[in-house]
Each structure stands twice: as structure tokens, then as C-alpha cells.
mmCIF file of C-alpha atoms in Angstrom:
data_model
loop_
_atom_site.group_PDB
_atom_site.id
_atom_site.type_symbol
_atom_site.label_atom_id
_atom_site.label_comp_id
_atom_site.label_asym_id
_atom_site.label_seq_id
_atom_site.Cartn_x
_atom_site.Cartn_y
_atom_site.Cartn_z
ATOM 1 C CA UNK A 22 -12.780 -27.450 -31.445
ATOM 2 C CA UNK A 23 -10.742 -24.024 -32.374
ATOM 3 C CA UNK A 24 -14.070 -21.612 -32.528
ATOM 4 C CA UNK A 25 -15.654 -23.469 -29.111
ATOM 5 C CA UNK A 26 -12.335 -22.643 -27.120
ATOM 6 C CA UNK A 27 -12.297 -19.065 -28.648
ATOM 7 C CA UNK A 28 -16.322 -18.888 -28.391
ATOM 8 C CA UNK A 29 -15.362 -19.781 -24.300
ATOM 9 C CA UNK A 30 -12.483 -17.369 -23.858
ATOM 10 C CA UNK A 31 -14.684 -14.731 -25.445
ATOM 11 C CA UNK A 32 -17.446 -15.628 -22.861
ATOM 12 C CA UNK A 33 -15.182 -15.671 -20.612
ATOM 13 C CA UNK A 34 -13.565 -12.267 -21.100
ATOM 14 C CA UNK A 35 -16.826 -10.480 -21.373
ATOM 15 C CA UNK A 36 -18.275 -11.827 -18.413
ATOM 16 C CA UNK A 37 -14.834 -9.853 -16.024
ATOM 17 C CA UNK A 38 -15.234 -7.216 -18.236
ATOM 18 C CA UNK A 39 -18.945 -6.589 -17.266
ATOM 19 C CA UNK A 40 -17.726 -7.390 -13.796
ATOM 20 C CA UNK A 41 -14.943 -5.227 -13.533
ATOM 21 C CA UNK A 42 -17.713 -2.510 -14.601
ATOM 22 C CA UNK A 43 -19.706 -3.043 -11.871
ATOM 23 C CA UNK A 44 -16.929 -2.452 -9.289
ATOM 24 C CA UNK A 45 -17.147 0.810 -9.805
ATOM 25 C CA UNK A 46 -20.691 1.575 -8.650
ATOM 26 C CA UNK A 47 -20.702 -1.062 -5.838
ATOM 27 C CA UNK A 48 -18.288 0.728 -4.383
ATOM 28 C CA UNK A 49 -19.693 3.961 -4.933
ATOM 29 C CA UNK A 50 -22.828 2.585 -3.251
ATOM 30 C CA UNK A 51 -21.432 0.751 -0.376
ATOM 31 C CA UNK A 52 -19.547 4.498 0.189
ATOM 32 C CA UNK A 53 -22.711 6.339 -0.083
ATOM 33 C CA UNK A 54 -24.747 4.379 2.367
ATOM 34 C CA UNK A 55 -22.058 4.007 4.896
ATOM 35 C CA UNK A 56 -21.798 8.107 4.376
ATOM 36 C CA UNK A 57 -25.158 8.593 5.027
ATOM 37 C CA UNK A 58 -25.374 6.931 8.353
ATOM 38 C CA UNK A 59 -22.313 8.752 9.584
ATOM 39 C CA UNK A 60 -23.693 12.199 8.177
ATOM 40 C CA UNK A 61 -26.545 10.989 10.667
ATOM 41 C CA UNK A 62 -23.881 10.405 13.303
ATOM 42 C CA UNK A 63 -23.464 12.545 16.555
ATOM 43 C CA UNK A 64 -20.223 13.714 18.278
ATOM 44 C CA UNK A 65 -18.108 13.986 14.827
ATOM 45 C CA UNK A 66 -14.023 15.415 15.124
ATOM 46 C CA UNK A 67 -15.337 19.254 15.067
ATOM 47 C CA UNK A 68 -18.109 18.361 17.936
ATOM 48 C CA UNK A 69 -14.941 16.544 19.702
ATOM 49 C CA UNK A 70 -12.922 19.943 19.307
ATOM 50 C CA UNK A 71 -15.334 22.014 20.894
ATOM 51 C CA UNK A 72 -16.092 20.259 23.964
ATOM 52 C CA UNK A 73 -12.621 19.995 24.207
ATOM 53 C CA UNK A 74 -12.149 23.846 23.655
ATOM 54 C CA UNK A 75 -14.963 24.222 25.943
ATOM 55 C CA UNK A 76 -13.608 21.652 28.817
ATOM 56 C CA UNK A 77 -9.620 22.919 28.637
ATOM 57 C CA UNK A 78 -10.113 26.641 27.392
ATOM 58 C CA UNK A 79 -9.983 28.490 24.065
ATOM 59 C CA UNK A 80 -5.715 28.186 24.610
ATOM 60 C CA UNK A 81 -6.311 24.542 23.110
ATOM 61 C CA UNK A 82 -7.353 25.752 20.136
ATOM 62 C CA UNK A 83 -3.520 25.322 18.886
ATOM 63 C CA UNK A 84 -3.741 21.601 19.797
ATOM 64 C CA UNK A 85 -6.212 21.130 17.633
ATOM 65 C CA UNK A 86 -7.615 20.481 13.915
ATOM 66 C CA UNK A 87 -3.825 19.745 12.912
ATOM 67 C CA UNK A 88 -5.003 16.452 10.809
ATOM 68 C CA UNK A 89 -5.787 19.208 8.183
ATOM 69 C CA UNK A 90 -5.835 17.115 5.153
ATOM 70 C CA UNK A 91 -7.589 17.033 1.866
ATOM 71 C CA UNK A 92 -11.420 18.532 1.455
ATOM 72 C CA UNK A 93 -12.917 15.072 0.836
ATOM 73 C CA UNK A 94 -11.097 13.795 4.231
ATOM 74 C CA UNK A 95 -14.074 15.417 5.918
ATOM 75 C CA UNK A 96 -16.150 12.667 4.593
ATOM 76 C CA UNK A 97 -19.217 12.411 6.542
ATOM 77 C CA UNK A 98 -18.894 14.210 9.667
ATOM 78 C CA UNK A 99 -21.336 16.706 10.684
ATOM 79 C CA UNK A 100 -20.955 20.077 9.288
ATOM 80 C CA UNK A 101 -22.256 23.330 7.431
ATOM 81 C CA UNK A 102 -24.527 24.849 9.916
ATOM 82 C CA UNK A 103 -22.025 25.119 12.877
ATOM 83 C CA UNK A 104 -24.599 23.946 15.366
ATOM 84 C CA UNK A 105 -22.846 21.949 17.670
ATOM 85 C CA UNK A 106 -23.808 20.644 21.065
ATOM 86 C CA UNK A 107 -21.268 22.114 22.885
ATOM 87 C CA UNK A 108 -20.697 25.119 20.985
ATOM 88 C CA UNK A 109 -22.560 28.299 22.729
ATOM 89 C CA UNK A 110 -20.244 31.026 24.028
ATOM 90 C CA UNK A 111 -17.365 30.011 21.680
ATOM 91 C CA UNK A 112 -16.599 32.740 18.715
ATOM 92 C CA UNK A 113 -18.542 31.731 15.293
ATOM 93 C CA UNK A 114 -15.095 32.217 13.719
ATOM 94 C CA UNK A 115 -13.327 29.680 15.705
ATOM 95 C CA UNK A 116 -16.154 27.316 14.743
ATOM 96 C CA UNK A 117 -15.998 28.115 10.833
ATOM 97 C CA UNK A 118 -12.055 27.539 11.025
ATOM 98 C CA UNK A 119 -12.570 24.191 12.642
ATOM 99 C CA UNK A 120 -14.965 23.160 9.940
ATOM 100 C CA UNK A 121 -12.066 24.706 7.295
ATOM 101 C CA UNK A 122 -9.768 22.418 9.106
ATOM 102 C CA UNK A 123 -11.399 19.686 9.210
ATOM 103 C CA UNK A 124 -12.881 19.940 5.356
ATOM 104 C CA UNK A 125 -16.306 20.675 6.494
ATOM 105 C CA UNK A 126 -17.058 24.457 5.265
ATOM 106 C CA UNK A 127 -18.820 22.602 1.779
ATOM 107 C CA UNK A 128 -22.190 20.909 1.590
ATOM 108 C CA UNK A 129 -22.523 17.073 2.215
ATOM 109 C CA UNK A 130 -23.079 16.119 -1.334
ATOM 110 C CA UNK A 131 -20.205 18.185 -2.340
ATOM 111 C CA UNK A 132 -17.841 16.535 0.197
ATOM 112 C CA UNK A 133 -19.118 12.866 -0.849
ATOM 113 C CA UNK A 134 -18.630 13.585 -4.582
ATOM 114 C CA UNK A 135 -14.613 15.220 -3.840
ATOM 115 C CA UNK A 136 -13.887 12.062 -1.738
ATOM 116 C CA UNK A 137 -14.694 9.760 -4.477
ATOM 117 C CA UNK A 138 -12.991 11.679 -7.064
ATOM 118 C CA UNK A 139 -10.328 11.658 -4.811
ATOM 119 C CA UNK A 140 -10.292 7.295 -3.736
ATOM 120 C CA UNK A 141 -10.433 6.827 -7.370
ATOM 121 C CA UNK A 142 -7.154 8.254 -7.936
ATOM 122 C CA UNK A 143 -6.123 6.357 -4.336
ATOM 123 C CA UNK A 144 -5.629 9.821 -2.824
ATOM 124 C CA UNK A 145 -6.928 9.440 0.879
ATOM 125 C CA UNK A 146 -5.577 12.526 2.404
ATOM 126 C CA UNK A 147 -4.637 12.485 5.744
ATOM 127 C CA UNK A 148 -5.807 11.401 8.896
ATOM 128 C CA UNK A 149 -7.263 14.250 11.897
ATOM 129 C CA UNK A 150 -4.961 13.729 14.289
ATOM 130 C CA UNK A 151 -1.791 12.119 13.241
ATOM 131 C CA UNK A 152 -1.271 14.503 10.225
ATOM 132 C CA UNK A 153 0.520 11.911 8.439
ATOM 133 C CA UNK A 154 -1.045 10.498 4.840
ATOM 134 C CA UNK A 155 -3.742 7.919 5.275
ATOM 135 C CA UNK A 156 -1.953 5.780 2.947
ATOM 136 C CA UNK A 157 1.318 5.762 4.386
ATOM 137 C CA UNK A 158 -0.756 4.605 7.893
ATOM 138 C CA UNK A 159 -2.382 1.495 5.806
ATOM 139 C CA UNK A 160 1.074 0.267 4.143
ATOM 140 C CA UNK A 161 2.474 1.072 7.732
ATOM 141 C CA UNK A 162 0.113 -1.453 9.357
ATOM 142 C CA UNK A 163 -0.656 -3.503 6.515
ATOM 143 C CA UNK A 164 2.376 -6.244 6.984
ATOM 144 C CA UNK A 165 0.744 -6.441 10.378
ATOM 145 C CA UNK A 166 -2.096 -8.117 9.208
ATOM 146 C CA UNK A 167 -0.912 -9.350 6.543
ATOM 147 C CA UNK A 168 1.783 -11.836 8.665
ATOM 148 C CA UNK A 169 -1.476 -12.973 11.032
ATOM 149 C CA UNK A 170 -3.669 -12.946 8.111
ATOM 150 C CA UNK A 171 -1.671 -15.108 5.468
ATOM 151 C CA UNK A 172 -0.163 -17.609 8.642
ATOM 152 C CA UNK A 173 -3.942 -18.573 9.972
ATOM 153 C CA UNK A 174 -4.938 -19.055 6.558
ATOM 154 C CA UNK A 175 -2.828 -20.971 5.298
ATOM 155 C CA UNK A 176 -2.896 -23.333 8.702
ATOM 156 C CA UNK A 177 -6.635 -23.464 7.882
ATOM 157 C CA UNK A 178 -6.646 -24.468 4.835
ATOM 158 C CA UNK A 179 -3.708 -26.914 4.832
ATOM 159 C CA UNK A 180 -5.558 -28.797 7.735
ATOM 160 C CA UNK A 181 -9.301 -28.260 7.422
ATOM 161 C CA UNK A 182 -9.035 -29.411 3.848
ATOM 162 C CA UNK A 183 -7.534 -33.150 4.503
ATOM 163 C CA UNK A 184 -9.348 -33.711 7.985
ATOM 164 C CA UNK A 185 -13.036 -32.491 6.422
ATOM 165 C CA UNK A 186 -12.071 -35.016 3.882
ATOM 166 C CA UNK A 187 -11.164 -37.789 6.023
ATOM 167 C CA UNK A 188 -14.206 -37.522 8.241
ATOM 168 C CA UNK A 189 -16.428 -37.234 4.530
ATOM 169 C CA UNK A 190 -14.952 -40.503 4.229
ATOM 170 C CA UNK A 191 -15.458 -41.998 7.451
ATOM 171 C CA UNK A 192 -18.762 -40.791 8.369
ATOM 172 C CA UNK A 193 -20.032 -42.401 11.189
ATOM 173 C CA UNK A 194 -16.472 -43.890 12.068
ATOM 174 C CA UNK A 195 -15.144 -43.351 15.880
ATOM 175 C CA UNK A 196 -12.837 -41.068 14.260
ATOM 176 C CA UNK A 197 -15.587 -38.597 12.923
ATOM 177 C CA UNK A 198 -17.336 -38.739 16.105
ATOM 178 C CA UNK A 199 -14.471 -37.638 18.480
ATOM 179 C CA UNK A 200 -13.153 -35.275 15.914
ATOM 180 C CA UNK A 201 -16.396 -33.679 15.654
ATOM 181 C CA UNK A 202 -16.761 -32.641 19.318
ATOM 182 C CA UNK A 203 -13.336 -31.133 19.380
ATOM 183 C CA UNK A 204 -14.133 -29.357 16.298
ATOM 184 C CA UNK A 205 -17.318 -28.137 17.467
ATOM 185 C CA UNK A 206 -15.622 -26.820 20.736
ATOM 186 C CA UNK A 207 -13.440 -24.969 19.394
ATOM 187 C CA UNK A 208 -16.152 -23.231 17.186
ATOM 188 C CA UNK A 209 -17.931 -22.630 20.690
ATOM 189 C CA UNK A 210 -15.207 -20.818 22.076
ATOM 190 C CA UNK A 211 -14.975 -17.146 20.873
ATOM 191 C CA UNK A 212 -11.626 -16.195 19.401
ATOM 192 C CA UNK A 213 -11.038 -13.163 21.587
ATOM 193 C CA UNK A 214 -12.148 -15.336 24.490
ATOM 194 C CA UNK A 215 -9.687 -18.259 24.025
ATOM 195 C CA UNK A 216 -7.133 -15.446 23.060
ATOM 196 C CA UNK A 217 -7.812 -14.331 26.550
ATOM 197 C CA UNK A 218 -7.311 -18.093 28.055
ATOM 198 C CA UNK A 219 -4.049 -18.654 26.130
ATOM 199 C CA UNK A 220 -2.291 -15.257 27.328
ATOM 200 C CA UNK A 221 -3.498 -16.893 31.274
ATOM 201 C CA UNK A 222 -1.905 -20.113 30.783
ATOM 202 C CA UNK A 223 1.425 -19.317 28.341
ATOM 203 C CA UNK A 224 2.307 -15.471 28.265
ATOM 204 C CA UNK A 225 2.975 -14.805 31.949
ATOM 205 C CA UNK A 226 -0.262 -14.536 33.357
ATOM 206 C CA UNK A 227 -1.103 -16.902 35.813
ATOM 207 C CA UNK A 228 0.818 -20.329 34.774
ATOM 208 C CA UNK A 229 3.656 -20.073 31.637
ATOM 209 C CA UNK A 230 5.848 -17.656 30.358
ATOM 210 C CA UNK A 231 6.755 -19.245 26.961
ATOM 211 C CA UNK A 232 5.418 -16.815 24.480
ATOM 212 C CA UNK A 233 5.275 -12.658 24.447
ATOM 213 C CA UNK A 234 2.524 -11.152 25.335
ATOM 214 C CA UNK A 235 2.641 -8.190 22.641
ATOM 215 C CA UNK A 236 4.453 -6.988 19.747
ATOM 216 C CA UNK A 237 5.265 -9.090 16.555
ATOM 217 C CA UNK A 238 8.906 -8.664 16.691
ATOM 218 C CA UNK A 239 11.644 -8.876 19.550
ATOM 219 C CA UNK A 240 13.597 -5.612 20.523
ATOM 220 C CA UNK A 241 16.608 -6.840 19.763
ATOM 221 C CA UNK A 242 15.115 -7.985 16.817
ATOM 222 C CA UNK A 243 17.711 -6.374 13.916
ATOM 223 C CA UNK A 244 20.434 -8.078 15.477
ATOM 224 C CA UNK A 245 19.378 -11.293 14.743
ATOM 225 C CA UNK A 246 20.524 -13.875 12.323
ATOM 226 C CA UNK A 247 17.892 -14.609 8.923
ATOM 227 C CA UNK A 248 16.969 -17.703 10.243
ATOM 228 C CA UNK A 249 16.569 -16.232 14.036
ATOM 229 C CA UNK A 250 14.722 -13.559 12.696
ATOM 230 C CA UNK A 251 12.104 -15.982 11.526
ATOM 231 C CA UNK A 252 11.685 -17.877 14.729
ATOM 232 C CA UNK A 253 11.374 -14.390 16.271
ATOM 233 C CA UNK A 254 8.172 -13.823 14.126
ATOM 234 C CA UNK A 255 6.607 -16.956 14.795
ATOM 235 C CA UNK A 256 7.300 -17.199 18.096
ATOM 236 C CA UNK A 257 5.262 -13.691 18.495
ATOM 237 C CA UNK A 258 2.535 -14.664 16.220
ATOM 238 C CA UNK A 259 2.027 -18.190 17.361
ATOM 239 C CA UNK A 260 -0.945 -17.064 19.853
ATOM 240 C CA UNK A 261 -2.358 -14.697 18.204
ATOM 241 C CA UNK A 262 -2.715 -17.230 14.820
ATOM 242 C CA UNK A 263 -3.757 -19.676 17.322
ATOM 243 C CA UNK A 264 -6.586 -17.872 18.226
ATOM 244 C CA UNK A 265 -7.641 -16.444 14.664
ATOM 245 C CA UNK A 266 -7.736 -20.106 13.547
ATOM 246 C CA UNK A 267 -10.130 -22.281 16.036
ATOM 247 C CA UNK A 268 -13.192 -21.097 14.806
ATOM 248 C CA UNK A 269 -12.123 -20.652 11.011
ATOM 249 C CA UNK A 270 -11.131 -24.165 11.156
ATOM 250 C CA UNK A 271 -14.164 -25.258 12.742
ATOM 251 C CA UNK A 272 -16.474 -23.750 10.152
ATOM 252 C CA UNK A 273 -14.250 -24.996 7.011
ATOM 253 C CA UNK A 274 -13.376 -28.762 7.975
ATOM 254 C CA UNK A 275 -17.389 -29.195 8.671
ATOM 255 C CA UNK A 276 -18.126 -27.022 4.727
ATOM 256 C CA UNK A 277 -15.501 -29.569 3.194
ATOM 257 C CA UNK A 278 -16.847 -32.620 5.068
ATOM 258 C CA UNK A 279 -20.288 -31.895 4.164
ATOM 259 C CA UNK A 280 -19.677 -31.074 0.226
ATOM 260 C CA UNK A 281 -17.876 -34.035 -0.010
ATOM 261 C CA UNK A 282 -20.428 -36.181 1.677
ATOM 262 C CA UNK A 283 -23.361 -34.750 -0.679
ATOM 263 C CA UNK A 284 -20.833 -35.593 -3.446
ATOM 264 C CA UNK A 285 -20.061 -38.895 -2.512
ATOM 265 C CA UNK A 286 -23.730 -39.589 -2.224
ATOM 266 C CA UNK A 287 -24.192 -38.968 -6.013
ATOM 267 C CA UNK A 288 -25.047 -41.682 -8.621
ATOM 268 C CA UNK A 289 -21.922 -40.736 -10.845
ATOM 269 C CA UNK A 290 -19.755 -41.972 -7.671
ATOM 270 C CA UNK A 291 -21.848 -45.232 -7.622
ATOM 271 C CA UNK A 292 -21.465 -45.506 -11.033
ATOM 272 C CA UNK A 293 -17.839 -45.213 -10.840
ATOM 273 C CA UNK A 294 -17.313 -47.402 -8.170
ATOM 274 C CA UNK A 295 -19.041 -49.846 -9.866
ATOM 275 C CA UNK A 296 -16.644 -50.044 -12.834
ATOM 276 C CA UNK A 297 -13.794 -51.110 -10.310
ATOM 277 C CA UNK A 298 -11.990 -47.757 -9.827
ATOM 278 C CA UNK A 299 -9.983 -47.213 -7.167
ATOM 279 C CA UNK A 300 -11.023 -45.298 -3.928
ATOM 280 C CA UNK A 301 -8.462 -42.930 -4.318
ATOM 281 C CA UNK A 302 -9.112 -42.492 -7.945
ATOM 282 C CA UNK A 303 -12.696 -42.180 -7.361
ATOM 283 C CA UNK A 304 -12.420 -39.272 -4.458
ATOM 284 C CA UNK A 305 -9.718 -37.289 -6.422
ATOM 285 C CA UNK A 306 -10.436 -37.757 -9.951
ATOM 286 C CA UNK A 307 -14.340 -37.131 -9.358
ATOM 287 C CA UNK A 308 -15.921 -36.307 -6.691
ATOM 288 C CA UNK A 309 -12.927 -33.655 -5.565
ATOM 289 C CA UNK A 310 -13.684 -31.361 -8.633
ATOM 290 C CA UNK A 311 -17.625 -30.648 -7.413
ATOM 291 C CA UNK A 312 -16.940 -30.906 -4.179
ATOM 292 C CA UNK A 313 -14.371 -27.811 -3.664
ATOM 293 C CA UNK A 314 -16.288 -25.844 -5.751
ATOM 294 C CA UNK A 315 -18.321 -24.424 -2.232
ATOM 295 C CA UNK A 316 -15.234 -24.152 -0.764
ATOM 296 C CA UNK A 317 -13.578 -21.696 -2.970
ATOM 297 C CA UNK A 318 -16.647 -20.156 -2.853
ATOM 298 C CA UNK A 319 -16.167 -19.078 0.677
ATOM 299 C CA UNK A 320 -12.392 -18.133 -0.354
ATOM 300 C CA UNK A 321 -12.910 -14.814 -0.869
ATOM 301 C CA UNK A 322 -14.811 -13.874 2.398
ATOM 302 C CA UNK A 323 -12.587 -16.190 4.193
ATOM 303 C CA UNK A 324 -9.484 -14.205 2.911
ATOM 304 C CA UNK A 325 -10.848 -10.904 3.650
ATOM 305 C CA UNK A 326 -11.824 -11.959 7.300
ATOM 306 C CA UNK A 327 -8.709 -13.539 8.413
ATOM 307 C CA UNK A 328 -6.845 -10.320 6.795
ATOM 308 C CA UNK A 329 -9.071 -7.525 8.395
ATOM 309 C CA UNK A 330 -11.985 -7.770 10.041
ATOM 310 C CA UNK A 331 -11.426 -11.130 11.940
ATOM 311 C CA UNK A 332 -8.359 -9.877 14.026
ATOM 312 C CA UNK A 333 -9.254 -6.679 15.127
ATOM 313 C CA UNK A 334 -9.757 -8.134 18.553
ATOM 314 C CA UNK A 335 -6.999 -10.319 18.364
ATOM 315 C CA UNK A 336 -4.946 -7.082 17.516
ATOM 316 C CA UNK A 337 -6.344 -5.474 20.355
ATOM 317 C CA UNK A 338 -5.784 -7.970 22.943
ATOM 318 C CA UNK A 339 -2.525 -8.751 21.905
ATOM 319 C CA UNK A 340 -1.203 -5.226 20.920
ATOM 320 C CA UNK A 341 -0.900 -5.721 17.269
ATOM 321 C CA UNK A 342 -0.770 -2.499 15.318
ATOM 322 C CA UNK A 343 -2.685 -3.906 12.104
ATOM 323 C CA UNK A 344 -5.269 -2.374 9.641
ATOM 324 C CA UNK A 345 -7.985 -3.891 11.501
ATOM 325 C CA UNK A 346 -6.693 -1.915 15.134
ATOM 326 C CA UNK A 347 -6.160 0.959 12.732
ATOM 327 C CA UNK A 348 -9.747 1.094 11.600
ATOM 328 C CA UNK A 349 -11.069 0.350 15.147
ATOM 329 C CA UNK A 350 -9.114 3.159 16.570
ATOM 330 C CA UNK A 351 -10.420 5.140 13.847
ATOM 331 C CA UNK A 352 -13.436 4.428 14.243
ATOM 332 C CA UNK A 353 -13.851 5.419 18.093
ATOM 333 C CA UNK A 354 -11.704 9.118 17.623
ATOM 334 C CA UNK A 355 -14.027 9.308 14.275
ATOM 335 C CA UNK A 356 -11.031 9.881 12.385
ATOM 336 C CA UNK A 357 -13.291 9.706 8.868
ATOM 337 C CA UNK A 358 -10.260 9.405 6.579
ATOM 338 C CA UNK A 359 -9.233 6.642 7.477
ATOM 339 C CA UNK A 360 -12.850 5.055 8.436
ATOM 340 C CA UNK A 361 -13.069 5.492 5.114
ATOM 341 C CA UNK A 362 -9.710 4.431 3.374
ATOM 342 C CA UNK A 363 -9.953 1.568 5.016
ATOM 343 C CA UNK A 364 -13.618 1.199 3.920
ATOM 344 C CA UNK A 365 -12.623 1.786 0.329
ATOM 345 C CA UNK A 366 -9.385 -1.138 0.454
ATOM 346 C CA UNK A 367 -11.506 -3.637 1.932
ATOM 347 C CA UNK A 368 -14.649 -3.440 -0.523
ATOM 348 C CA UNK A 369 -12.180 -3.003 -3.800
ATOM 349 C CA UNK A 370 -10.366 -6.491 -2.384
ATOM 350 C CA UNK A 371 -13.646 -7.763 -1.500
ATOM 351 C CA UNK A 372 -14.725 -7.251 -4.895
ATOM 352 C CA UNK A 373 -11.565 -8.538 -7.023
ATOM 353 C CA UNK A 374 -11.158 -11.322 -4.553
ATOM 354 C CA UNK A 375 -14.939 -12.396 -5.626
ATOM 355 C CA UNK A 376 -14.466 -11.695 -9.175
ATOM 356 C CA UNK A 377 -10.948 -13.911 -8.682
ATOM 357 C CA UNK A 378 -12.754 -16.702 -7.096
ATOM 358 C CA UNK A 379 -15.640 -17.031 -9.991
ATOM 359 C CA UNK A 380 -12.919 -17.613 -12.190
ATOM 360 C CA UNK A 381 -11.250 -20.219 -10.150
ATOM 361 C CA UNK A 382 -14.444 -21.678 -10.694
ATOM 362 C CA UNK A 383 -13.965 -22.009 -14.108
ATOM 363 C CA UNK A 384 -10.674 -23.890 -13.572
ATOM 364 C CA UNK A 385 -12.017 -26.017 -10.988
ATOM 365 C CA UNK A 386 -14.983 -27.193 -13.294
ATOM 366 C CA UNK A 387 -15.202 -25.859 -17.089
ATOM 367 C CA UNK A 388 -18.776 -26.460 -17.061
ATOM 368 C CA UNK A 389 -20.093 -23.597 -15.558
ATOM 369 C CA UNK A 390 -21.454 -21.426 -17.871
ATOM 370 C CA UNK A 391 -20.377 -17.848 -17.780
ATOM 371 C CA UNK A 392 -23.233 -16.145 -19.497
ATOM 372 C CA UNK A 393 -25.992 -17.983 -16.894
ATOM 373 C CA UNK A 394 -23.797 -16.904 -13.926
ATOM 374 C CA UNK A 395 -24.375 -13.510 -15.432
ATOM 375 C CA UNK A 396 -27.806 -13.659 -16.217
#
């Protein structure tokens, strides 16, 4: 018994170990694609500078470039041959020292390969136009969506869970029938759209004031007592979550309900039931086990997208300054740094959430076998 529990940890352990070695170039590639298509990007920050040199006068000039920052911040903007669009009349000088500024005076493969050296190390530099550290603008922003992102998720999962279950086991009841149509509206309805709909009816806009419209905290919000202080925070974040959860909760009561039915289904459940066990003892004891093993599947993506990319309209609407606003906003003033920073975070947690979740597996059910999931 000794040598198979040490054969398994030893499976175990080499299986994250080659794992953990593959993070490295995943990332590298997921970096180098998303590079290429921006290298093959118009209107990048110098192209920006000129036309506004060219629209305000050379005087601007001082205004700016100040974003400075590291060589590999100039990640895959456009640069090197200082033909820009809006460029003709304006002094070849001024256009080199924009490209200087900016961290675009080196060749595109020598940019890519100083930005990498540089996210390994988790040195980002710092963004174009706020001259701050990119870092300090993600841990900034990062409790942000981190309060929305943790608060939807866990409502999710504490209530998808029990009701998919519930309508696994009444299939067919009235109960699964009515609960299905509500559940399937609420997947209809976008979440920026019924985010729209509940700032109409309860932050002031047509019907009830009950709930701010922006913000995450009060003003006054220092002052107040621990316990005030708390029903501060989820008084702000109660539409917002609200929102971020309908069609989450949609998608993971009908994955639960349906594993468990296909579980349920299975001869080892008739067989069980047949030896007298209890119903309870029958669901939990057996068919549970298989049965969540999908679901934590979808964990990791799940996580990710309640986190990030799932509220960036959500933080829009409702004037939330999160990662996922901070990577929109990025995105549209082509501040590449922090395009991708952010990039970088969310495909390392991507990664280690995945790599997290294939070992709950193992916990969940110790007979999957490492070295096939491998193969």
C-alpha cells in the first residue's frame, strides 16, 4: 500500500512539474501572437502624437511622450522606419525622439524579446500617459475587481450548485419547469443590458433611488463604523454583482443539473438504489463525486471571467475603476504596457488556475490517472 501511495504522489508531482514547464512557453506564445497583430496595428501612441503635434502645433510637443518608461513598454506599436500617416512637414528629429520616448528606436524582435525578459522578472514599466508604474496601476485597481469578482462568484456558486441539483432530482417536476424559464431568461438578457434596466428602475433613473449609481465606496466612507463600512460596500456593489451573476448562474445551475442527471442515469446508481440506500446517501456519497467533476472543470474559466474579462462593461456602466476598465481604457489610447501587463496577469492566472483545477480533480476522484491526462 506504502510504494502505490508514493508511486501516486510521484505521478502526481511529475505531472505539475511538466506543467509548470509548459507555462512558460504558453505564455511566451500567447505574447507573441497577440504582438504580432498589434505590430500589424494602425494608429499606435507615436502615430497618436503626431497628429496631435500636427492638429495643436509643434508647442505640444512638451505634452507629450511623458509615459517614458522601460524599452520593452513599447511592445508592439509601430516603429523603426518613422513613416507615419500624419507625419510630413514635422522635423525627422522630433519623430526619432518620440520613438526614443516611447521605446520604439529598436527593431520589433528586439523589443518583443526585452519585454519578456522584462514580465519574467514582473517588471512592466510604465504606462504612456500616466507615467506612473504599470504595476502600481494593476494593484491600484485590482481590489476593484477583485470585491465584484469574488461577491458574484461566490453567489453563483452557493446557489447554482443546490438549485441545478434539485432540478437533477426533480426532472420533469413543476418545479424544474418554472425554474427553467426563469433561468433561461435571465441567460437571455445580456449583463450590460439588464445592468442598464436595473440603474432605470433603482439608481435614480426613472423610478427608485435606493442604490448609487457609481463608485464602490461612499464619500464619507472613512468615517464610518467596521460594520457600516461593510454595508457601505455592499450596498455599492449590490447592482453591479447583480448583473455579473444572471447569466453565470444561468449557464452553471443548467452544467450541474445536467451532470447530475447523466450521473443519476448510470447503472452504479441503480445498483445502489437497489441495495436499499438512502436517497441522500445515494446522491452525496456517489453520484456527487462524478458529477462535479465538469463543474470544477469550468472553475478556472469561470474564475477568470467573473474577475476580469466579464465586468469590463459592468465597470464601465457603473464607473468601476477595475483591471478590466483599466485594460479597456488601455486598449482604446493603445497604451501597450499595460495592454500587455494585463495580458501577461491574466494568462499566468489562467494557467495556474487550470493547473489548480486538474488537481482538484484528483481530490474530487483519485481515479484519474495523471500520466493519461498527460499523454
Amino acid at each position: 500500500m506504502g510504494k502505490v501511495i508514493e508511486s501516486t504522489q510521484l505521478i502526481i508531482s511529475s505531472y505539475i512539474f511538466r506543467r509548470l514547464i509548459l507555462i512558460f512557453p504558453t505564455l511566451i506564445g500567447i505574447l507573441l501572437v497577440n504582438f504580432i497583430i498589434i505590430q500589424a496595428s494602425p494608429g499606435g501612441p507615436v502615430d497618436q502624437a503626431v497628429a496631435r503635434i500636427m492638429g495643436e502645433g509643434v508647442a505640444a510637443t512638451a505634452q507629450i511622450g511623458g509615459g517614458g518608461g522601460s524599452p520593452s513598454a513599447g511592445a508592439g506599436a509601430p516603429g523603426g522606419d518613422s513613416s507615419y500617416e500624419f507625419a510630413r512637414g514635422l522635423d525627422p528629429e522630433l519623430i526619432a525622439e518620440l520613438e526614443r520616448q516611447f521605446g520604439f528606436d529598436k527593431p520589433a524582435h528586439i523589443r518583443f524579446f526585452m519585454m519578456m525578459r522584462d514580465y519574467f522578472s514582473f517588471e512592466f514599466g510604465n504606462s504612456y500617459y500616466q507615467d506612473v508604474p504599470v504595476i502600481d496601476l494593476i494593484l491600484e485597481r485590482l481590489p476593484v475587481s477583485l470585491s465584484l469578482g469574488i461577491a458574484s462568484l461566490l453567489i453563483v456558486y452557493s446557489v447554482s450548485l443546490p438549485l441545478g441539483i434539485r432540478k437533477a432530482v426533480t426532472d420533469g417536476t413543476p418545479f424544474d419547469v418554472w425554474s427553467s424559464v426563469v433561468i433561461l431568461v435571465g441567460y437571455a438578457v445580456p449583463a450590460f443590458v439588464l445592468a442598464m434596466l436595473l440603474i432605470i428602475v433603482f439608481c435614480g433613473g426613472e423610478f427608485f433611488n435606493w442604490f448609487p449609481l457609481r463608485g464602490l465606496i461612499s464619500d464619507n466612507y472613512e468615517e464610518l463604523s467596521m460594520f457600516d463600512k461593510i454595508k457601505d460596500r455592499i450596498w455599492h456593489i449590490a447592482m453591479p454583482v447583480t448583473a455579473m451573476v444572471a447569466g453565470s448562474f444561468a449557464t452553471l445551475t443548467m452544467l450541474t443539473k445536467n451532470s447530475f442527471l447523466e450521473e443519476i442515469n448510470k447503472q452504479y446508481v441503480l445498483t445502489a438504489r437497489a441495495k436499499g440506500l438512502a436517497p441522500k446517501r445515494v446522491l452525496y456519497g456517489h453520484v456527487f463525486r462524478n458529477a462535479m467533476l465538469i463543474v470544477i472543470a469550468g472553475f478556472p474559466a469561470a474564475l477568470l471571467g467573473m474577475l476580469f474579462t466579464g465586468g469590463v462593461l459592468i465597470e464601465v456602466i457603473f464607473s468601476l475603476r477595475g483591471i478590466g476598465l483599466l485594460g479597456f481604457e488601455a486598449i482604446l489610447t493603445r497604451d501597450y504596457p499595460i495592454v500587455f501587463a494585463t495580458l501577461f496577469v491574466f494568462t499566468l492566472l489562467g494557467l495556474v488556475t487550470q493547473l489548480i483545477a486538474d488537481i482538484t480533480y484528483m481530490l474530487v476522484d483519485p481515479r484519474i490517472d495523471f500520466e493519461m491526462r498527460e499523454g
